[in-house]
Short mmCIF file of C-alpha atoms in Angstrom, two decimals:
data_model
loop_
_atom_site.label_atom_id
_atom_site.label_comp_id
_atom_site.label_asym_id
_atom_site.label_seq_id
_atom_site.Cartn_x
_atom_site.Cartn_y
_atom_site.Cartn_z
CA MET A 125 -16.21 170.67 -10.50
CA GLN A 126 -19.50 169.24 -11.74
CA SER A 127 -19.89 165.70 -12.92
CA ASP A 128 -21.50 164.85 -16.27
CA VAL A 129 -23.30 161.95 -14.59
CA PRO A 130 -26.84 162.97 -13.67
CA VAL A 131 -27.99 162.46 -10.12
CA PHE A 132 -31.42 160.85 -9.93
CA SER A 133 -34.03 160.84 -7.25
CA ARG A 134 -37.08 158.71 -6.77
CA GLY A 135 -40.51 159.04 -5.32
CA THR A 136 -43.50 156.77 -5.01
CA PHE A 137 -47.16 157.18 -5.79
CA GLU A 138 -49.92 154.98 -4.40
CA ALA A 139 -52.08 154.18 -7.43
CA PRO A 140 -55.43 152.42 -6.98
CA PHE A 141 -53.81 149.13 -8.04
CA GLY A 142 -50.44 149.43 -6.30
CA VAL A 143 -47.32 151.51 -5.92
CA LEU A 144 -45.71 153.32 -8.84
CA THR A 145 -42.08 154.39 -8.52
CA VAL A 146 -40.97 157.52 -10.36
CA VAL A 147 -37.27 158.09 -11.09
CA GLY A 148 -35.96 161.30 -12.58
CA SER A 149 -33.20 163.89 -12.71
CA ASP A 150 -32.73 167.42 -13.96
CA LEU A 151 -32.90 165.88 -17.44
CA GLY A 152 -36.46 164.64 -16.88
CA ILE A 153 -38.32 161.50 -15.94
CA ARG A 154 -36.41 158.29 -16.69
CA TYR A 155 -38.84 155.73 -15.23
CA VAL A 156 -42.39 155.28 -14.04
CA MET A 157 -42.47 151.67 -12.85
CA PHE A 158 -44.92 149.16 -11.47
CA ASP A 159 -43.93 147.21 -8.35
CA ASN A 160 -43.94 143.90 -10.22
CA ASP A 161 -42.88 145.22 -13.62
CA ALA A 162 -42.53 142.47 -16.21
CA HIS A 163 -39.30 144.17 -17.39
CA PRO A 164 -37.47 145.49 -14.30
CA LYS A 165 -35.56 148.71 -14.90
CA PRO A 166 -31.76 148.84 -14.33
CA LEU A 167 -31.78 151.15 -11.33
CA GLU A 168 -28.39 149.86 -10.19
CA ARG A 169 -26.82 151.72 -13.14
CA LEU A 170 -28.09 155.07 -11.88
CA HIS A 171 -26.67 157.35 -9.23
CA ILE A 172 -29.78 157.76 -7.06
CA SER A 173 -29.65 160.21 -4.18
CA ASP A 174 -32.11 159.84 -1.36
CA SER A 175 -31.33 163.27 0.08
CA GLU A 176 -33.81 165.27 -2.02
CA ILE A 177 -36.43 164.72 -4.70
CA HIS A 178 -36.00 166.47 -8.04
CA ASP A 179 -38.74 168.80 -9.21
CA SER A 180 -39.29 166.50 -12.20
CA VAL A 181 -40.20 163.64 -9.86
CA ASN A 182 -42.52 165.83 -7.79
CA ASP A 183 -44.17 167.13 -10.96
CA ALA A 184 -44.68 163.57 -12.23
CA ILE A 185 -46.24 162.48 -8.95
CA THR A 186 -48.57 165.51 -9.01
CA GLN A 187 -49.59 164.77 -12.59
CA LEU A 188 -50.15 161.07 -11.83
CA ASP A 189 -52.42 162.09 -8.96
CA GLU A 190 -54.35 164.38 -11.33
CA TYR A 191 -54.62 161.56 -13.89
CA PHE A 192 -56.00 159.11 -11.34
CA ASN A 193 -58.43 161.75 -10.03
CA GLY A 194 -59.73 162.38 -13.56
CA ALA A 195 -58.34 165.93 -13.80
CA ARG A 196 -55.56 165.16 -16.32
CA ARG A 197 -55.64 163.42 -19.67
CA ASP A 198 -52.22 164.33 -21.05
CA PHE A 199 -48.91 164.51 -19.24
CA GLU A 200 -46.65 167.52 -19.59
CA LEU A 201 -43.31 166.29 -18.32
CA PRO A 202 -39.75 166.37 -19.60
CA LEU A 203 -38.77 162.78 -20.39
CA ASP A 204 -35.29 161.29 -20.33
CA LEU A 205 -35.89 158.36 -22.68
CA GLN A 206 -32.98 155.97 -23.08
CA GLY A 207 -33.28 153.33 -25.80
CA THR A 208 -32.63 152.60 -29.42
CA GLU A 209 -33.87 155.00 -32.06
CA PHE A 210 -36.67 152.55 -32.85
CA GLN A 211 -37.71 152.19 -29.19
CA VAL A 212 -37.79 155.94 -28.62
CA ALA A 213 -39.88 156.44 -31.77
CA ALA A 214 -42.28 153.70 -30.63
CA TRP A 215 -42.55 155.20 -27.14
CA ASN A 216 -43.11 158.73 -28.45
CA ALA A 217 -45.86 157.45 -30.76
CA LEU A 218 -47.78 156.31 -27.68
CA ALA A 219 -48.36 159.94 -26.72
CA ASP A 220 -50.40 160.41 -29.91
CA ILE A 221 -53.07 157.89 -28.87
CA PRO A 222 -55.95 159.92 -27.46
CA TYR A 223 -57.08 159.48 -23.88
CA GLY A 224 -59.75 156.80 -23.62
CA ARG A 225 -58.97 155.38 -27.05
CA THR A 226 -56.97 152.36 -28.15
CA ALA A 227 -54.81 151.51 -31.15
CA SER A 228 -53.39 148.24 -32.37
CA TYR A 229 -49.73 147.31 -32.49
CA GLY A 230 -50.04 147.47 -36.29
CA GLN A 231 -51.42 151.01 -36.16
CA GLN A 232 -48.60 152.06 -33.87
CA ALA A 233 -46.00 150.48 -36.18
CA ALA A 234 -47.53 152.25 -39.18
CA SER A 235 -47.53 155.56 -37.31
CA ILE A 236 -43.72 155.49 -37.13
CA GLY A 237 -43.33 154.40 -40.75
CA ARG A 238 -42.55 150.75 -39.93
CA PRO A 239 -45.82 148.92 -40.72
CA LYS A 240 -44.21 145.47 -40.71
CA ALA A 241 -42.51 145.93 -37.34
CA VAL A 242 -45.50 144.80 -35.28
CA ARG A 243 -43.55 142.33 -33.11
CA ALA A 244 -40.78 144.85 -32.57
CA ILE A 245 -43.39 147.40 -31.47
CA GLY A 246 -44.65 144.88 -28.92
CA GLY A 247 -41.11 144.41 -27.63
CA ALA A 248 -40.53 148.15 -27.39
CA ASN A 249 -43.83 148.71 -25.58
CA GLY A 250 -42.94 145.97 -23.13
CA ARG A 251 -39.88 148.02 -22.21
CA ASN A 252 -41.68 151.37 -22.07
CA PRO A 253 -39.76 153.14 -19.31
CA VAL A 254 -42.50 155.61 -18.38
CA ALA A 255 -45.68 153.61 -17.95
CA ILE A 256 -48.95 155.55 -17.96
CA VAL A 257 -47.18 158.80 -18.93
CA LEU A 258 -46.55 157.23 -22.35
CA PRO A 259 -49.73 155.15 -22.47
CA CYS A 260 -48.76 151.70 -23.72
CA HIS A 261 -51.88 150.47 -21.93
CA ARG A 262 -53.82 151.92 -24.89
CA ILE A 263 -52.25 149.41 -27.30
CA VAL A 264 -54.37 146.33 -27.96
CA GLY A 265 -54.31 143.34 -30.28
CA ALA A 266 -55.60 143.69 -33.85
CA ASP A 267 -58.85 142.07 -32.71
CA GLY A 268 -59.20 144.48 -29.77
CA SER A 269 -57.99 141.94 -27.20
CA LEU A 270 -55.92 143.03 -24.22
CA THR A 271 -52.44 141.67 -24.71
CA GLY A 272 -49.12 142.04 -22.90
CA PHE A 273 -48.54 144.80 -20.39
CA GLY A 274 -45.66 145.40 -17.98
CA GLY A 275 -48.04 145.99 -15.09
CA GLY A 276 -50.20 142.98 -15.95
CA ILE A 277 -53.44 142.61 -17.89
CA VAL A 278 -55.58 143.36 -14.82
CA VAL A 279 -53.88 146.76 -14.46
CA LYS A 280 -54.16 147.41 -18.21
CA LYS A 281 -57.89 146.74 -18.05
CA TRP A 282 -58.20 148.95 -14.96
CA LEU A 283 -56.45 151.87 -16.74
CA LEU A 284 -58.62 151.55 -19.85
CA ASP A 285 -61.80 151.30 -17.76
CA HIS A 286 -60.68 154.30 -15.69
CA GLU A 287 -60.24 156.45 -18.79
CA GLN A 288 -63.61 155.33 -20.16
CA SER A 289 -65.37 156.13 -16.88
CA ILE A 290 -63.82 159.62 -16.81
CA LEU A 291 -64.91 160.23 -20.41
CA HIS A 292 -68.43 158.99 -19.70
CA SER A 293 -68.80 161.09 -16.57
CA ALA A 294 -67.49 164.16 -18.43
CA THR A 295 -70.14 163.79 -21.12
CA GLY A 296 -72.90 163.01 -18.66
CA ASN A 297 -73.19 159.38 -19.81
CA ARG A 298 -73.03 156.56 -17.35
CA ALA A 299 -70.97 153.48 -18.13
#
């Protein structure tokens, strides 16, 4: 008899700035987390098996490697997003921000039809469960300043600079 409770697995990826932990199940990726995430994820609520790694986790690790090597700009992974309707809409809107570009919290709020929900967007982004895959690092203040990020501002800047350097090298320009 099968249980309705998904069994999760986890894997790690050594990013240039530290370890990322990927957690997923047959339903998709639930978390991509920084070691010192500002909003720790509730892993204790999940049934995590250490006996094997789900294909979704392996696929996410492969795609993260491609992203960091400059071979991938968009992720193609099944996601298992758990949050309020507003949070999920905010997180999904992140996928629409082009690689190497930024948008403001206000632009993100407007993109989901909630232009006055700027603070709520910031709160949702702070709890983005799949960092980098859904690129909350591309959200900046209205004045272009780097603000809040679960992995820290230094990592946010690194990710934005990384994407810019890949774009510049692809077009033959040097940063």
